[in-house]
PDB file of C-alpha atoms in Angstrom:
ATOM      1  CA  UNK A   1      -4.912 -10.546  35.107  1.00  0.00           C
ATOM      2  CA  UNK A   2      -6.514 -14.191  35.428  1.00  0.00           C
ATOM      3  CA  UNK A   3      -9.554 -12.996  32.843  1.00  0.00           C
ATOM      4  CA  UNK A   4      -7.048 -11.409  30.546  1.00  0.00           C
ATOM      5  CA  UNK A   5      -5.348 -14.448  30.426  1.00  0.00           C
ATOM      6  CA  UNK A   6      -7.747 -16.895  29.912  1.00  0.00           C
ATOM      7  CA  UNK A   7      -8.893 -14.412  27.020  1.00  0.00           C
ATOM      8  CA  UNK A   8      -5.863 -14.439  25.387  1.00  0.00           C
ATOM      9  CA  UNK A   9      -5.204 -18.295  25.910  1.00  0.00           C
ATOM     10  CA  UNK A  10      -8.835 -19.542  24.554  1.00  0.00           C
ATOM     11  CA  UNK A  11     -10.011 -16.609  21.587  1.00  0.00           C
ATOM     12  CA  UNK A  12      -6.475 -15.062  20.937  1.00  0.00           C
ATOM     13  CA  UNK A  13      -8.711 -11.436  22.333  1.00  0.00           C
ATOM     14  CA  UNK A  14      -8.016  -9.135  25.105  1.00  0.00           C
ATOM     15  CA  UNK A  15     -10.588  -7.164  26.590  1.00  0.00           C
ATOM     16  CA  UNK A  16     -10.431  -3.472  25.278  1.00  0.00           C
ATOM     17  CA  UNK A  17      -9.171  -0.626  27.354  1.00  0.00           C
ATOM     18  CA  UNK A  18      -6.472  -3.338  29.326  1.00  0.00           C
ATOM     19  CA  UNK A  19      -2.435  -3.609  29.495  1.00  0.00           C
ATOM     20  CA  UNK A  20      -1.680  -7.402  29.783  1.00  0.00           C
ATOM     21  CA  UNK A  21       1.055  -9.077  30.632  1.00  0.00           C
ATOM     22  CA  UNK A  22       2.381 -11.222  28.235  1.00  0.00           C
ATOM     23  CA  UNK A  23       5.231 -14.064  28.439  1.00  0.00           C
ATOM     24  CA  UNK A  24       8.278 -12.707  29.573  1.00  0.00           C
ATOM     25  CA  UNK A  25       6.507  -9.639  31.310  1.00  0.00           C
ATOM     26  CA  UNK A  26       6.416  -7.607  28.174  1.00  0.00           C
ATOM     27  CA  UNK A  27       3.075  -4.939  27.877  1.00  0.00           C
ATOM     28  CA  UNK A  28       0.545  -5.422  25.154  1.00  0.00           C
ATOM     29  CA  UNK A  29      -1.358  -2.581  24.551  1.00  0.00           C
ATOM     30  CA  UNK A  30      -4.762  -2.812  23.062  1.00  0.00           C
ATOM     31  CA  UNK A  31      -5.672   0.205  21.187  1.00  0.00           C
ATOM     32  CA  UNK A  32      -9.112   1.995  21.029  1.00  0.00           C
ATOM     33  CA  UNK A  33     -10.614   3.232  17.670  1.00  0.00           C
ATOM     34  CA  UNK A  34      -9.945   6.961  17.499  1.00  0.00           C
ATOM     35  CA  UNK A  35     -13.440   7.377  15.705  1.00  0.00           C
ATOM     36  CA  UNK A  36     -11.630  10.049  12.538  1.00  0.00           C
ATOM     37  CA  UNK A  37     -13.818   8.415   9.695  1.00  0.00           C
ATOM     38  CA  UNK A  38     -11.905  11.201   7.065  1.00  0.00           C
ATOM     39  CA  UNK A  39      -8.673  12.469   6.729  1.00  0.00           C
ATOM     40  CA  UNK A  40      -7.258  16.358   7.385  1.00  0.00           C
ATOM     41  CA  UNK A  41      -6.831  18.206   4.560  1.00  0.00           C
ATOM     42  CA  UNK A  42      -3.523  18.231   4.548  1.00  0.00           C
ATOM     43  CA  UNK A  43      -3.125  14.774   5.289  1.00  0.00           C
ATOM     44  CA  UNK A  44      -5.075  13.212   2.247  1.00  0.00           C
ATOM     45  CA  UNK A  45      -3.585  10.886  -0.566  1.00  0.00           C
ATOM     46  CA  UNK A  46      -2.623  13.089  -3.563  1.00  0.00           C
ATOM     47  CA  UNK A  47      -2.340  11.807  -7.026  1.00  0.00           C
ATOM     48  CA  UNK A  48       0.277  14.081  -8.080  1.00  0.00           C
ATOM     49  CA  UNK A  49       2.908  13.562  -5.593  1.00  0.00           C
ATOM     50  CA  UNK A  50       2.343   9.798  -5.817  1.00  0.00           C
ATOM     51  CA  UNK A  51       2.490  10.191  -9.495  1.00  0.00           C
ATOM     52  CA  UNK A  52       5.663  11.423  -9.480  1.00  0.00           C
ATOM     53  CA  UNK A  53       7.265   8.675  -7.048  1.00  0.00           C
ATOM     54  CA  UNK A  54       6.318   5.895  -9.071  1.00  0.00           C
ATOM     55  CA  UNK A  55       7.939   7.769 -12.199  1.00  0.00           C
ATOM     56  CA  UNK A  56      10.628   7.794 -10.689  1.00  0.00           C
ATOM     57  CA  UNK A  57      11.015   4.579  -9.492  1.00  0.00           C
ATOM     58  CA  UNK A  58       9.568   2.742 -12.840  1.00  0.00           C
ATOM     59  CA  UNK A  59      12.097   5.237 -14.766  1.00  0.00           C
ATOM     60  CA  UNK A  60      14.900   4.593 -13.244  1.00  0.00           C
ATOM     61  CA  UNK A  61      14.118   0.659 -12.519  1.00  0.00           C
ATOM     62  CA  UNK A  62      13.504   0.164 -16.727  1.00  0.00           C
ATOM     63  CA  UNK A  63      14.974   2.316 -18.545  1.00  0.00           C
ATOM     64  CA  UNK A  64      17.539   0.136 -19.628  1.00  0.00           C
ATOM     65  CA  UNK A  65      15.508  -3.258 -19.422  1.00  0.00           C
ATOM     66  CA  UNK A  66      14.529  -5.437 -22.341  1.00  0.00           C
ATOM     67  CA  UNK A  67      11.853  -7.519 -22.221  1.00  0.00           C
ATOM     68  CA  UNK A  68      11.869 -11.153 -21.132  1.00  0.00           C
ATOM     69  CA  UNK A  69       8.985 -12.804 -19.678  1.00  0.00           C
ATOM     70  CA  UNK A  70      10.550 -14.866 -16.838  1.00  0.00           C
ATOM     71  CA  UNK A  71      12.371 -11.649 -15.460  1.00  0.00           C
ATOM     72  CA  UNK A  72       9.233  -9.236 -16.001  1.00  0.00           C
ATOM     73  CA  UNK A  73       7.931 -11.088 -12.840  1.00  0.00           C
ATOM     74  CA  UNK A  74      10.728 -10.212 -10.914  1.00  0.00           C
ATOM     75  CA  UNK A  75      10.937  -6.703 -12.074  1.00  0.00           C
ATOM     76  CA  UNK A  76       6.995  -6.303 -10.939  1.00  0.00           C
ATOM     77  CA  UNK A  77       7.419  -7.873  -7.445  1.00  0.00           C
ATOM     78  CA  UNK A  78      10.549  -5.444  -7.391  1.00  0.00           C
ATOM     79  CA  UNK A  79       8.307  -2.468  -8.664  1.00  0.00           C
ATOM     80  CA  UNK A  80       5.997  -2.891  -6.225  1.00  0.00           C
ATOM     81  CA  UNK A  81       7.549  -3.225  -3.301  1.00  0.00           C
ATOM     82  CA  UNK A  82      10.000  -0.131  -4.417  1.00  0.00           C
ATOM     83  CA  UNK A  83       7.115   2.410  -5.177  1.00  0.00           C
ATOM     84  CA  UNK A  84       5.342   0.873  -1.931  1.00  0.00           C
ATOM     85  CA  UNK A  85       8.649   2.221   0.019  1.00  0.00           C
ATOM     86  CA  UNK A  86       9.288   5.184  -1.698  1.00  0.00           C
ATOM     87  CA  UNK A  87       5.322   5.937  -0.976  1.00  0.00           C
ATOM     88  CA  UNK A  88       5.433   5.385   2.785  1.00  0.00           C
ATOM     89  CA  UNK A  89       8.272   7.855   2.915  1.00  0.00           C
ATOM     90  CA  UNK A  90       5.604  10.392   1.961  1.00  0.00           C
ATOM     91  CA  UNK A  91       4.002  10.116   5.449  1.00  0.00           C
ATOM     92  CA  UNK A  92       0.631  10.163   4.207  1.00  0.00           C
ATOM     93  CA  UNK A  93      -1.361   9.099   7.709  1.00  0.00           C
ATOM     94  CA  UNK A  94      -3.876   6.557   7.813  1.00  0.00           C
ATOM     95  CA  UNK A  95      -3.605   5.399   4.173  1.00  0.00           C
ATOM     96  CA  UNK A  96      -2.999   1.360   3.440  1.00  0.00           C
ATOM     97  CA  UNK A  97      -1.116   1.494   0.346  1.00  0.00           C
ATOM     98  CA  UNK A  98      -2.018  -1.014  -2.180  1.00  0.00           C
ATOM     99  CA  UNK A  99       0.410  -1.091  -5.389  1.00  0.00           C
ATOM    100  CA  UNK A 100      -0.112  -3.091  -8.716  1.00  0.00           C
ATOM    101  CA  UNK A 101       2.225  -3.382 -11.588  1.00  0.00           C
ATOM    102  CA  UNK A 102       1.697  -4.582 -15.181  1.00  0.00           C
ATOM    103  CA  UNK A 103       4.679  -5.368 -17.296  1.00  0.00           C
ATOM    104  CA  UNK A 104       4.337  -6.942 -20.899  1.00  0.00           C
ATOM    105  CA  UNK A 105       6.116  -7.230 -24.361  1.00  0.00           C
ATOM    106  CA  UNK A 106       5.988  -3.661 -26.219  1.00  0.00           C
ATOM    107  CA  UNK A 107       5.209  -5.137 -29.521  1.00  0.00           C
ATOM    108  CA  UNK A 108       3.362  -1.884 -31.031  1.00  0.00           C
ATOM    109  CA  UNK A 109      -0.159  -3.342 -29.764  1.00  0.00           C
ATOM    110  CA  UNK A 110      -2.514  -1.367 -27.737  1.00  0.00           C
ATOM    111  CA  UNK A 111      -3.593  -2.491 -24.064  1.00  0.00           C
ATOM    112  CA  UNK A 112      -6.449  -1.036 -21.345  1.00  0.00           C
ATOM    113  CA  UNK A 113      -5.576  -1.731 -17.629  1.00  0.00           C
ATOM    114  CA  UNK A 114      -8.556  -1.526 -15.412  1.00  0.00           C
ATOM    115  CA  UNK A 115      -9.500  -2.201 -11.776  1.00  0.00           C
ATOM    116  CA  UNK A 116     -12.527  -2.139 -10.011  1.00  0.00           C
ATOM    117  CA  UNK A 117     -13.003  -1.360  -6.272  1.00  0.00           C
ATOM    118  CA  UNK A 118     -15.363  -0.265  -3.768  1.00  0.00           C
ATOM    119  CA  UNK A 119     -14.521   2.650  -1.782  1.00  0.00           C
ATOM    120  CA  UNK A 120     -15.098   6.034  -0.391  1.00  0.00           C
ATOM    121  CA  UNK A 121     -14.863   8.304  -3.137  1.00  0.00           C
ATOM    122  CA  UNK A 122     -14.127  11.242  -0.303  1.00  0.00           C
ATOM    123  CA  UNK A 123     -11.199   9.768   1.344  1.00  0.00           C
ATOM    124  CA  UNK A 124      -9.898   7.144  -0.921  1.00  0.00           C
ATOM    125  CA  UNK A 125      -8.067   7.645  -4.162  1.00  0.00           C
ATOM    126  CA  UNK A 126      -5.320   6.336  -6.721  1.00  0.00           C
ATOM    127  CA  UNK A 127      -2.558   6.991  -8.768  1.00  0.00           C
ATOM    128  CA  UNK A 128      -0.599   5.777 -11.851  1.00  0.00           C
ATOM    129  CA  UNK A 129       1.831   5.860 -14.084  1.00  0.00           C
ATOM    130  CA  UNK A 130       2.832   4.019 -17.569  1.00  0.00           C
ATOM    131  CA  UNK A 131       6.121   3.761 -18.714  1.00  0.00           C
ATOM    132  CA  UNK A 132       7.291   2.757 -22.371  1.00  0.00           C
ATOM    133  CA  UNK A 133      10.622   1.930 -23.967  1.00  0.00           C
ATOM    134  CA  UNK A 134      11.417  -0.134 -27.056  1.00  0.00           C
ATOM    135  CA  UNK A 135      10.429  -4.026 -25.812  1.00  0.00           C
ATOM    136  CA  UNK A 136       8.670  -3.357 -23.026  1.00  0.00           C
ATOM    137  CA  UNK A 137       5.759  -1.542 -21.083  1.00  0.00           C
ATOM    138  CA  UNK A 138       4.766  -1.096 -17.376  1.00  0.00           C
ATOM    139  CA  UNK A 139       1.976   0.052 -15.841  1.00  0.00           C
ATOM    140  CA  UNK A 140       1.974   1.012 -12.228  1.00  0.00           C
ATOM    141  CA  UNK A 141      -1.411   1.569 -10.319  1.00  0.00           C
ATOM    142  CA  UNK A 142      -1.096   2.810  -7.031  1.00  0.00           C
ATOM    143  CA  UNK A 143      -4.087   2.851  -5.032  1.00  0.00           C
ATOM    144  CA  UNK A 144      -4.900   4.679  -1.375  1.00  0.00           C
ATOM    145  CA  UNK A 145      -7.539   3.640   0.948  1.00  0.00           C
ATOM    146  CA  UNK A 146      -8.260   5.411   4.271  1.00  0.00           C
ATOM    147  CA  UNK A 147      -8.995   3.635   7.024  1.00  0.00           C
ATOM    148  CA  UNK A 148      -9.887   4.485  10.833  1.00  0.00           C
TER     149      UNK A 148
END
């Protein structure tokens, strides 16, 4: 108990495989890596139920919105952290879920949103969605990366 505390008082690091104490004489587990480098079959990040979520939430959150430019940053910091929500509810295991929205003026011009990433193209994979209505546009990326 004297090593893991002078571990966790010095680096902020317990050594692996150990239940400390901490103040108060709460536990602190220290998990091992479980070593699954790729997801189930049936617990993999699909498109088309994503997809779907953030249609609905972009749908129902603009329908009736107009464009203005000081309230499209609240309604992408909203969008985000709604589809982010409504995407954890699908239960998808092992997944960080990393959501982008793009909101602009609708003003009959054309517009490419892009993103670049590094991943693994066997486990990782995205989703979006673009929405449309008189003075505004939104584009919601929604992107799933495994990890261990």
């Amino acid at each position: 108990q004297a090593q893991s505390r002078f571990c966790k008082e010095r680096i902020g690091w317990c050594p692996p495989n150990s239940v400390n104490m901490a103040e108060g004489g709460n536990h602190i587990h220290v998990w091992e890596n479980t070593y699954i480098m790729e997801p189930k079959d049936d617990e993999k990040f699909l498109p088309s139920k994503v997809t779907d979520v953030i249609d609905k939430v972009m749908t129902e959150k603009l329908k009736d919105k107009v464009y203005n430019p000081d309230d499209a940053k609240i309604y992408t910091l909203d969008l985000c952290n709604e589809i982010k929500q409504a995407v954890k509810e699908l239960n998808i295991p092992r997944y960080k879920v990393i959501v982008q929205v793009v909101i602009g003026e609708n003003a009959g011009q054309g517009i490419r949103v892009a993103s670049k990433c590094l991943w693994d193209v066997t486990a990782d994979n995205w989703a979006s969605f673009s929405f449309k209505n008189q003075t505004l546009f939104a584009v919601g990326m929604v992107f799933g990366c495994y990890y261990e």
